[in-house]
Short mmCIF file of C-alpha atoms and ligand atoms in Angstrom, two decimals:
data_model
loop_
_atom_site.label_atom_id
_atom_site.label_comp_id
_atom_site.label_asym_id
_atom_site.label_seq_id
_atom_site.Cartn_x
_atom_site.Cartn_y
_atom_site.Cartn_z
CA MET A 1 122.01 87.01 72.88
CA ARG A 2 119.17 84.78 71.91
CA HIS A 3 116.80 87.71 71.34
CA ALA A 4 119.20 89.56 69.09
CA TYR A 5 119.78 86.41 67.11
CA MET A 6 116.05 85.84 66.69
CA ARG A 7 115.58 89.42 65.55
CA THR A 8 118.33 89.12 62.93
CA LEU A 9 116.78 85.91 61.72
CA ALA A 10 113.35 87.54 61.52
CA LEU A 11 114.77 90.44 59.50
CA ALA A 12 116.48 88.06 57.12
CA VAL A 13 113.24 86.16 56.60
CA ALA A 14 111.33 89.41 56.07
CA ALA A 15 113.90 90.58 53.51
CA ALA A 16 113.68 87.28 51.65
CA LEU A 17 109.88 87.54 51.54
CA ALA A 18 110.06 91.14 50.35
CA LEU A 19 112.35 90.06 47.52
CA ALA A 20 109.96 87.27 46.62
CA ALA A 21 107.14 89.80 46.50
CA CYS A 22 109.12 92.01 44.08
CA GLY A 23 109.29 89.02 41.79
CA GLY A 24 105.66 89.63 40.94
CA THR A 25 103.87 86.79 42.75
CA ARG A 26 101.44 88.29 45.25
CA THR A 27 101.60 86.52 48.56
CA SER A 28 99.74 87.09 51.78
CA THR A 29 102.84 88.77 53.17
CA ASP A 30 102.26 91.71 50.81
CA THR A 31 99.48 93.08 52.96
CA ALA A 32 101.52 92.57 56.10
CA ALA A 33 104.37 94.54 54.52
CA ASP A 34 101.95 97.28 53.39
CA THR A 35 100.78 98.10 56.89
CA GLY A 36 104.12 99.36 58.12
CA GLY A 37 103.31 97.72 61.47
CA SER A 38 102.48 100.08 64.31
CA ALA A 39 104.11 102.98 62.41
CA LYS A 40 100.86 103.22 60.44
CA GLY A 41 99.29 104.69 63.58
CA ASP A 42 101.65 107.66 63.55
CA PHE A 43 99.69 110.49 61.96
CA GLY A 44 102.33 113.08 62.77
CA PRO A 45 102.61 115.63 65.57
CA PRO A 46 99.59 116.58 67.69
CA GLN A 47 97.46 119.42 66.34
CA GLY A 48 95.54 122.16 68.14
CA ALA A 49 95.36 122.94 71.85
CA PRO A 50 95.89 120.04 74.29
CA VAL A 51 92.73 118.18 75.27
CA LYS A 52 92.03 117.01 78.82
CA ALA A 53 90.85 113.39 78.75
CA VAL A 54 87.41 112.67 80.20
CA LEU A 55 87.81 109.84 82.72
CA THR A 56 84.81 107.83 83.89
CA ALA A 57 84.11 105.49 86.79
CA PRO A 58 82.74 102.02 85.93
CA PRO A 59 80.27 101.09 84.48
CA ASN A 60 80.42 104.35 82.51
CA VAL A 61 82.41 104.98 79.35
CA PRO A 62 83.62 108.41 78.17
CA PRO A 63 81.98 109.73 74.95
CA PRO A 64 83.69 109.11 71.60
CA THR A 65 86.62 111.49 71.03
CA GLY A 66 84.96 112.73 67.83
CA ARG A 67 88.34 113.93 66.52
CA SER A 68 89.67 113.60 63.00
CA ALA A 69 93.26 114.72 63.66
CA PRO A 70 95.89 113.64 66.18
CA ALA A 71 95.71 115.62 69.42
CA LYS A 72 97.77 116.01 72.54
CA VAL A 73 95.65 114.44 75.28
CA VAL A 74 96.37 115.05 78.95
CA VAL A 75 95.38 112.21 81.30
CA GLU A 76 95.41 112.86 85.04
CA LEU A 77 95.00 109.73 87.09
CA ASP A 78 95.17 109.51 90.89
CA VAL A 79 96.18 106.43 92.85
CA ILE A 80 94.02 106.11 95.95
CA GLU A 81 94.25 103.34 98.56
CA LYS A 82 90.88 103.00 100.25
CA GLU A 83 88.58 100.68 102.12
CA MET A 84 85.42 99.75 100.21
CA PRO A 85 82.82 96.99 100.39
CA ILE A 86 83.70 93.84 98.46
CA SER A 87 80.43 92.13 99.39
CA GLU A 88 77.51 92.94 101.71
CA GLY A 89 78.97 93.48 105.18
CA VAL A 90 82.51 92.71 104.00
CA THR A 91 85.19 95.37 103.49
CA TYR A 92 88.57 95.24 101.81
CA THR A 93 91.42 97.70 101.40
CA PHE A 94 91.58 98.28 97.65
CA TRP A 95 94.37 100.05 95.82
CA THR A 96 92.77 101.98 92.98
CA PHE A 97 93.38 104.05 89.89
CA GLY A 98 90.95 106.94 90.30
CA GLY A 99 89.16 105.66 93.41
CA THR A 100 87.31 102.77 91.77
CA VAL A 101 87.86 99.12 90.86
CA PRO A 102 88.41 98.80 87.97
CA GLY A 103 90.14 102.17 87.52
CA SER A 104 88.90 105.10 85.46
CA PHE A 105 88.13 104.36 81.80
CA ILE A 106 90.43 106.29 79.43
CA ARG A 107 89.49 106.98 75.80
CA VAL A 108 91.85 108.36 73.15
CA ARG A 109 92.22 108.17 69.36
CA GLN A 110 94.89 106.31 67.44
CA GLY A 111 97.77 108.69 66.69
CA ASP A 112 97.11 110.85 69.78
CA THR A 113 100.06 111.91 71.89
CA VAL A 114 99.13 111.15 75.48
CA GLU A 115 100.71 113.12 78.30
CA PHE A 116 100.13 110.89 81.31
CA HIS A 117 100.15 112.26 84.87
CA LEU A 118 100.10 109.78 87.74
CA ARG A 119 99.58 111.16 91.23
CA ASN A 120 99.94 108.93 94.29
CA MET A 121 97.90 110.31 97.20
CA PRO A 122 99.89 111.43 100.27
CA ASP A 123 98.05 108.98 102.56
CA SER A 124 99.03 105.97 100.42
CA LYS A 125 101.22 103.38 102.10
CA MET A 126 102.79 102.03 98.91
CA PRO A 127 104.53 103.35 95.83
CA HIS A 128 102.70 102.57 92.57
CA ASN A 129 103.15 102.89 88.82
CA ILE A 130 101.26 102.08 85.63
CA ASP A 131 101.84 99.74 82.69
CA LEU A 132 99.42 100.49 79.85
CA HIS A 133 99.17 97.70 77.30
CA GLY A 134 98.39 100.35 74.67
CA VAL A 135 101.87 101.89 75.03
CA THR A 136 104.71 101.10 72.63
CA GLY A 137 107.85 101.28 74.76
CA PRO A 138 109.63 99.24 77.44
CA GLY A 139 107.45 98.47 80.45
CA GLY A 140 104.44 100.21 78.92
CA GLY A 141 105.19 103.25 81.07
CA ALA A 142 106.00 101.34 84.26
CA ALA A 143 109.54 102.60 84.85
CA SER A 144 108.69 106.21 83.95
CA SER A 145 105.68 106.32 86.24
CA PHE A 146 107.02 104.86 89.50
CA THR A 147 105.49 107.21 92.07
CA ALA A 148 106.04 107.32 95.84
CA PRO A 149 103.20 108.38 98.17
CA GLY A 150 102.58 112.12 97.86
CA HIS A 151 104.44 112.32 94.55
CA HIS A 152 103.51 112.93 90.94
CA SER A 153 105.12 111.62 87.77
CA ARG A 154 104.66 112.27 84.09
CA PHE A 155 105.48 110.49 80.84
CA THR A 156 104.31 110.81 77.25
CA PHE A 157 103.50 108.20 74.61
CA LYS A 158 102.01 108.09 71.15
CA ALA A 159 99.03 105.69 70.87
CA LEU A 160 100.18 103.88 67.73
CA ASN A 161 97.84 100.89 67.82
CA ALA A 162 94.05 101.01 67.97
CA GLY A 163 92.37 98.58 70.37
CA LEU A 164 90.97 98.06 73.85
CA TYR A 165 93.87 97.75 76.27
CA VAL A 166 94.28 96.82 79.91
CA TYR A 167 96.36 99.00 82.17
CA HIS A 168 97.62 97.90 85.57
CA CYS A 169 100.08 98.66 88.32
CA ALA A 170 103.43 96.92 87.87
CA THR A 171 105.09 97.69 91.20
CA ALA A 172 106.53 94.72 93.08
CA PRO A 173 104.96 92.52 94.26
CA VAL A 174 103.02 92.98 91.00
CA GLY A 175 100.51 90.21 91.72
CA MET A 176 99.52 91.83 95.00
CA HIS A 177 98.99 95.27 93.43
CA VAL A 178 96.82 93.75 90.71
CA ALA A 179 94.92 91.56 93.19
CA ASN A 180 94.10 94.68 95.19
CA GLY A 181 92.29 96.15 92.21
CA MET A 182 94.96 98.10 90.32
CA TYR A 183 93.76 97.74 86.74
CA GLY A 184 91.47 99.38 84.21
CA LEU A 185 90.91 99.91 80.48
CA ILE A 186 92.12 102.39 77.89
CA LEU A 187 90.36 102.45 74.54
CA VAL A 188 92.38 103.62 71.58
CA GLU A 189 89.75 104.34 68.93
CA PRO A 190 90.62 103.67 65.30
CA PRO A 191 90.93 106.95 63.33
CA GLU A 192 87.39 106.66 61.96
CA GLY A 193 86.01 105.85 65.44
CA LEU A 194 83.88 102.83 66.33
CA PRO A 195 80.39 102.38 64.85
CA LYS A 196 77.77 104.34 66.78
CA VAL A 197 75.71 102.40 69.34
CA ASP A 198 72.96 103.33 71.81
CA ARG A 199 74.70 102.32 75.06
CA GLU A 200 78.26 101.66 76.09
CA TYR A 201 79.26 100.07 79.39
CA TYR A 202 82.51 99.27 81.16
CA VAL A 203 82.72 95.87 82.86
CA MET A 204 85.91 94.36 84.22
CA GLN A 205 86.48 91.07 85.95
CA GLY A 206 88.99 90.45 88.69
CA ASP A 207 89.80 87.71 91.22
CA PHE A 208 90.24 88.53 94.92
CA TYR A 209 91.90 86.71 97.78
CA THR A 210 90.68 87.30 101.33
CA ARG A 211 91.77 85.68 104.58
CA GLY A 212 88.17 84.76 105.45
CA LYS A 213 85.72 82.71 103.43
CA TYR A 214 83.38 83.99 100.73
CA ARG A 215 80.92 86.39 102.42
CA GLU A 216 82.63 86.08 105.82
CA LYS A 217 81.70 89.39 107.40
CA GLY A 218 83.92 92.21 108.61
CA HIS A 219 87.18 93.58 107.25
CA GLN A 220 89.10 91.01 105.26
CA PRO A 221 92.84 91.32 104.62
CA PHE A 222 94.59 90.12 101.45
CA ASP A 223 95.72 86.47 101.55
CA MET A 224 99.00 85.96 99.67
CA GLU A 225 98.91 82.15 100.04
CA LYS A 226 95.53 81.88 98.35
CA ALA A 227 96.73 84.25 95.62
CA ILE A 228 99.82 82.14 94.91
CA ASP A 229 97.69 78.98 94.89
CA GLU A 230 95.24 80.74 92.55
CA HIS A 231 92.30 79.95 94.83
CA PRO A 232 90.23 83.14 94.82
CA THR A 233 87.63 83.85 97.49
CA TYR A 234 85.81 86.24 95.17
CA VAL A 235 85.60 86.57 91.40
CA LEU A 236 83.90 89.86 90.66
CA PHE A 237 82.73 92.24 87.98
CA ASN A 238 83.61 95.84 88.84
CA GLY A 239 85.19 95.11 92.19
CA MET A 240 82.20 94.36 94.38
CA GLU A 241 79.68 91.57 94.64
CA GLY A 242 76.43 93.12 93.44
CA ALA A 243 78.15 96.11 91.75
CA MET A 244 75.68 95.67 88.88
CA THR A 245 72.69 93.74 90.28
CA GLY A 246 69.26 94.80 91.59
CA ASP A 247 68.96 98.60 91.59
CA ARG A 248 72.50 98.87 90.24
CA ALA A 249 71.85 96.71 87.17
CA LEU A 250 72.95 98.06 83.78
CA THR A 251 69.98 99.30 81.77
CA ALA A 252 68.88 99.42 78.14
CA LYS A 253 65.73 99.49 76.05
CA THR A 254 64.66 96.92 73.54
CA GLY A 255 65.63 97.89 70.03
CA GLU A 256 68.88 99.39 71.31
CA THR A 257 72.37 98.14 70.59
CA VAL A 258 74.56 97.70 73.64
CA ARG A 259 78.33 97.63 73.54
CA LEU A 260 80.28 96.21 76.47
CA TYR A 261 83.93 97.03 76.91
CA VAL A 262 84.99 94.01 78.93
CA GLY A 263 88.36 93.64 80.57
CA ASN A 264 89.93 91.02 82.76
CA GLY A 265 92.40 92.31 85.34
CA GLY A 266 93.12 88.85 86.73
CA PRO A 267 95.60 88.55 88.42
CA ASN A 268 95.11 84.82 87.83
CA LEU A 269 91.91 83.69 86.18
CA VAL A 270 90.90 83.63 82.53
CA SER A 271 87.26 84.61 82.00
CA SER A 272 84.65 82.74 79.96
CA PHE A 273 82.47 85.80 79.54
CA HIS A 274 78.82 85.07 78.78
CA VAL A 275 75.48 86.87 78.95
CA ILE A 276 72.65 84.47 79.83
CA GLY A 277 69.87 84.86 77.27
CA GLU A 278 71.83 86.90 74.72
CA ILE A 279 74.06 86.14 71.79
CA PHE A 280 76.83 88.60 70.98
CA ASP A 281 76.12 89.89 67.48
CA LYS A 282 79.77 90.95 67.31
CA VAL A 283 82.84 90.39 69.45
CA TRP A 284 86.07 92.25 68.82
CA PHE A 285 87.92 89.35 70.39
CA GLU A 286 90.99 90.11 72.47
CA GLY A 287 90.13 93.79 72.07
CA GLY A 288 91.68 93.84 68.57
CA THR A 289 90.60 95.14 65.20
CA LYS A 290 88.61 92.25 63.73
CA TYR A 291 85.24 91.08 64.94
CA GLN A 292 83.70 87.65 65.09
CA GLU A 293 79.91 87.29 64.78
CA ASN A 294 77.27 85.24 66.63
CA VAL A 295 79.26 84.39 69.72
CA GLN A 296 77.86 82.74 72.87
CA THR A 297 80.86 82.94 75.21
CA THR A 298 84.10 84.81 74.65
CA LEU A 299 87.39 84.05 76.32
CA ILE A 300 89.11 86.98 77.99
CA PRO A 301 92.66 86.36 79.15
CA ALA A 302 94.06 87.87 82.33
CA GLY A 303 95.45 91.20 81.17
CA GLY A 304 93.21 91.13 78.11
CA SER A 305 89.88 92.42 76.86
CA ALA A 306 87.01 92.05 74.41
CA ILE A 307 84.37 94.34 72.97
CA ALA A 308 80.97 92.64 72.84
CA GLU A 309 77.99 94.11 71.02
CA PHE A 310 74.37 92.99 70.82
CA ARG A 311 70.94 94.36 70.01
CA MET A 312 68.31 93.90 72.72
CA GLU A 313 65.15 92.30 71.36
CA VAL A 314 63.25 90.81 74.31
CA PRO A 315 62.63 92.77 77.53
CA GLY A 316 63.79 91.28 80.80
CA THR A 317 66.86 90.77 82.93
CA TYR A 318 70.00 89.36 81.40
CA VAL A 319 72.71 87.95 83.61
CA LEU A 320 76.41 88.53 82.89
CA VAL A 321 78.57 85.69 84.20
CA ASP A 322 81.93 84.05 84.00
CA HIS A 323 80.69 80.73 82.64
CA SER A 324 83.23 78.92 84.80
CA ILE A 325 80.01 78.78 86.69
CA PHE A 326 80.96 78.21 90.32
CA ARG A 327 82.58 81.63 90.09
CA ALA A 328 79.20 83.12 89.20
CA PHE A 329 77.12 81.53 91.93
CA ASN A 330 79.66 80.96 94.68
CA LYS A 331 82.25 83.68 94.20
CA GLY A 332 80.23 86.65 92.95
CA ALA A 333 80.99 86.82 89.19
CA LEU A 334 77.48 87.87 88.28
CA ALA A 335 75.99 91.13 87.00
CA MET A 336 72.69 92.13 85.45
CA LEU A 337 71.49 94.07 82.43
CA ARG A 338 67.81 95.04 82.44
CA ALA A 339 66.12 95.72 79.12
CA ASP A 340 62.81 97.57 79.21
CA GLY A 341 60.33 97.52 76.38
CA ALA A 342 57.24 95.84 74.98
CA GLU A 343 57.00 92.04 75.10
CA ARG A 344 58.12 90.15 72.03
CA ARG A 345 56.16 86.91 72.40
CA ASP A 346 57.02 86.08 68.81
CA ILE A 347 60.67 85.75 69.88
CA TYR A 348 60.30 84.53 73.47
CA SER A 349 57.15 83.33 75.21
CA GLY A 350 57.65 84.93 78.60
CA LYS A 351 58.68 84.66 82.27
CA GLU A 352 60.57 87.72 83.32
CA LEU A 353 63.55 86.45 85.27
CA ASP A 354 64.85 82.98 85.71
CA GLU A 355 64.81 82.52 89.49
CA VAL A 356 66.56 79.22 89.08
CA TYR A 357 69.60 81.04 87.84
CA VAL A 358 69.74 84.00 90.13
CA GLY A 359 68.29 82.91 93.50
CA ASP A 360 68.70 85.58 96.17
CA ARG A 361 70.61 87.79 93.77
CA ALA A 362 67.39 88.79 92.06
CA ASN A 363 66.20 90.75 95.10
CA PRO A 364 69.23 91.15 97.26
CA ASN A 365 68.06 91.69 100.83
CA LEU A 366 71.52 91.17 102.12
CA ALA A 367 71.21 94.32 104.23
CA ALA A 368 69.51 92.11 106.84
CA VAL A 369 72.60 89.92 106.79
CA SER A 370 75.02 92.72 107.57
CA GLU A 371 72.63 94.14 110.19
CA ALA A 372 72.74 90.81 112.00
CA THR A 373 76.54 90.84 111.83
CA THR A 374 76.71 94.32 113.34
CA SER A 375 74.36 93.32 116.18
CA ALA A 376 76.27 90.11 116.81
CA LYS A 377 79.48 92.12 117.20
CA ALA A 378 77.73 94.38 119.71
CA GLY A 379 76.47 91.27 121.57
CA ALA A 380 72.87 92.29 120.93
CA LEU A 381 71.75 89.86 118.24
CA THR A 382 68.05 89.03 118.50
CA ILE A 383 66.29 85.90 117.25
CA ASP A 384 64.31 88.14 114.93
CA GLN A 385 67.45 89.65 113.36
CA GLN A 386 68.94 86.20 112.95
CA ALA A 387 65.77 84.94 111.27
CA LYS A 388 65.64 87.92 108.89
CA ALA A 389 69.27 87.38 107.87
CA GLY A 390 68.57 83.67 107.55
CA GLN A 391 65.61 84.34 105.27
CA ALA A 392 67.76 86.19 102.77
CA LEU A 393 70.27 83.34 102.74
CA PHE A 394 67.57 80.63 102.61
CA ALA A 395 66.32 82.19 99.37
CA GLY A 396 69.72 81.81 97.76
CA THR A 397 70.72 78.49 99.25
CA CYS A 398 67.83 76.22 100.23
CA SER A 399 64.73 77.41 98.36
CA THR A 400 65.62 75.89 95.00
CA CYS A 401 65.05 72.43 96.51
CA HIS A 402 62.84 72.92 99.58
CA GLN A 403 60.86 75.71 97.82
CA PRO A 404 60.47 79.31 99.03
CA ASN A 405 57.60 78.37 101.37
CA GLY A 406 59.38 75.30 102.78
CA GLN A 407 56.75 72.93 101.35
CA GLY A 408 59.32 70.83 99.50
CA MET A 409 58.37 68.69 96.52
CA GLU A 410 56.62 65.42 97.23
CA GLY A 411 58.77 62.36 96.73
CA VAL A 412 61.88 64.45 95.93
CA PHE A 413 62.58 67.18 98.50
CA PRO A 414 61.09 66.73 101.99
CA PRO A 415 59.18 69.63 103.55
CA LEU A 416 60.83 71.89 106.11
CA ALA A 417 57.42 73.37 106.97
CA LYS A 418 56.02 71.73 110.15
CA SER A 419 58.62 68.99 109.70
CA ASP A 420 58.30 66.29 112.36
CA TRP A 421 61.91 65.34 111.58
CA ILE A 422 63.11 68.80 112.64
CA ALA A 423 60.78 68.88 115.66
CA ALA A 424 62.12 65.52 116.87
CA ASP A 425 65.62 66.98 117.33
CA PRO A 426 66.22 70.61 116.23
CA THR A 427 69.97 70.33 116.97
CA ARG A 428 70.32 68.20 113.83
CA LEU A 429 69.49 71.18 111.62
CA PRO A 430 72.97 72.82 111.45
CA ARG A 431 74.54 69.37 111.00
CA VAL A 432 72.30 68.61 108.02
CA ILE A 433 73.20 71.93 106.42
CA LEU A 434 76.96 71.48 106.87
CA HIS A 435 77.29 67.75 106.20
CA GLY A 436 74.30 67.00 103.98
CA LEU A 437 72.05 63.98 104.35
CA ASN A 438 71.28 60.82 102.49
CA GLY A 439 68.17 58.77 102.98
CA PRO A 440 66.06 56.74 103.46
CA LEU A 441 64.10 59.22 105.53
CA LYS A 442 60.53 59.68 106.75
CA VAL A 443 59.17 63.22 107.05
CA ASN A 444 55.54 63.86 108.00
CA GLY A 445 54.63 60.28 107.10
CA LYS A 446 56.19 60.34 103.62
CA ASP A 447 59.31 58.46 102.57
CA TYR A 448 62.34 60.08 100.92
CA ALA A 449 65.47 58.36 99.68
CA SER A 450 67.59 61.02 98.11
CA VAL A 451 70.72 63.05 98.73
CA MET A 452 71.14 66.54 100.11
CA PRO A 453 74.62 67.89 99.30
CA PRO A 454 76.69 69.36 102.17
CA MET A 455 76.85 73.15 102.24
CA SER A 456 80.10 73.60 104.10
CA GLN A 457 80.89 76.70 102.04
CA LEU A 458 78.53 78.62 104.35
CA THR A 459 80.11 80.43 107.29
CA ASP A 460 79.14 79.58 110.89
CA ASP A 461 77.09 82.80 111.05
CA GLU A 462 75.20 81.88 107.93
CA VAL A 463 74.43 78.35 109.16
CA ALA A 464 73.23 79.76 112.51
CA ASN A 465 70.98 82.32 110.83
CA ILE A 466 69.47 79.94 108.27
CA SER A 467 68.79 77.37 111.02
CA THR A 468 67.16 80.02 113.19
CA TYR A 469 65.00 81.15 110.27
CA VAL A 470 63.83 77.60 109.57
CA LEU A 471 63.13 76.93 113.27
CA ASN A 472 60.96 80.06 113.49
CA SER A 473 59.02 79.58 110.25
CA TRP A 474 56.08 77.56 108.96
CA GLY A 475 54.92 76.02 112.25
CA ASN A 476 58.33 74.70 113.31
CA PRO A 477 59.10 74.62 117.07
CA GLY A 478 61.08 77.93 117.35
CA GLY A 479 64.33 78.48 119.23
CA ARG A 480 67.69 79.52 117.85
CA VAL A 481 71.06 78.19 116.73
CA THR A 482 74.09 80.23 117.74
CA THR A 483 77.31 80.75 115.81
CA GLU A 484 79.12 78.59 118.39
CA GLN A 485 76.64 75.77 117.92
CA ALA A 486 77.14 76.01 114.17
CA ALA A 487 80.91 75.79 114.69
CA GLN A 488 80.43 72.64 116.80
CA ALA A 489 78.14 71.18 114.14
CA ARG A 490 80.91 71.75 111.59
CA LYS A 491 83.33 69.70 113.70
CA ALA A 492 80.73 66.99 114.39
CA ALA A 493 80.51 63.88 112.22
CA PRO A 494 77.90 63.72 109.46
CA LEU A 495 74.56 62.28 110.49
CA GLY A 496 74.19 58.63 109.58
CA THR A 497 71.61 57.18 107.25
CA ALA A 498 68.10 58.43 108.03
CA GLY A 499 69.56 61.17 110.19
CA GLY A 500 70.58 58.91 113.10
CA GLU A 501 73.99 58.86 114.77
CU1 CU B 1 100.34 99.59 92.76
#
């Protein structure tokens, strides 16, 4: 066997190096030999009465274990399959560890003996198991924890290595179980614990594959094709678009040190984790033992983690993103951390939140959007509801160029307010949105010769609502665009130069 051969070879090399070390010359392999590998994390049998592990839902982290001797720690984790929102007005059937995505955060100390109980709820449709990357042993617990619906299984492991580890379901088809949200983090503290900080948060990225488009309303089933092609519909922190924005933003005070335990469940994407406006003072990259300092963006592999730490100096809102940036603004990989405290003009001159970055995500009024969807389903959608939903979307999609009040920017972006171009033929509006436009163009007597990019990523509903909002705002002629009309506009050819046929 190739593996056996490699192992023999490795042993022979190790023996040769050990002999060389005895010869008196100190080499870098000395230290490696000194550690005893993962055996150094075995501090003997557990002491005292068993401890029940505190499990927390994201973004919360259990308190430090505060122990100085190895303990027997009992972890009880439930697998729950449940429908939850994945975005405003969009639901998805998640498979969860502990009822949340990511699953419950587990915290133990190096050397602890962990008695792991996995219960699969009776109403589950699937069997599940767990592979913890912090386990030394074949499958990381997977084979020992295979659990049918309504059953309970138990296995025990000694946490030999300190670090921040991903756990996930490893039941076939593995990719599907992971894509449905079956992952989380287990922190194995080093014996002395981690340095004390003011706030700790749990943030985990994952990619999701739905049959419908990004933000297409209603219940969305899993799409295996998209998952195999690695074309996610959503890339999210903590399992839901907006899980940590607006009122749900993470919080801190200036002068405090924040530690983020960041995981990446995948199943497919690698994360370029970044906090806009902060620099990580320390990053325990890959969730290991050493830290790097002064980091802007840290790479987190699928099935991997990092611990990022920074002191908050300037008050304001900081935006957590995957810096593969389309994922942040078009697939949902965006969260917020709000720091309260006195201004520090000596460090930063001002302006609270960069609207350019966050658009409609700063003040998510996406409730209007889902209200419109509900009414549409009931066949009772009013122009007013459409316009309200459209307003929320306009803020995130059109306002950066045409400005929040539709005035545009002279010579660059034509006005939508009282636009004679719109009034001349309102049916062109959904076509412009979906196919874009390139000049030359005359609007309200002024010339424009620029390019508007197509926004075909919007759903038919969204195009209809934005169009209706524009038609009923700022002195425009009124009226409405229906979802069907938007669908026709999508099939229609782009408008020619200057908006003609
Ligand atoms: Cu599973």
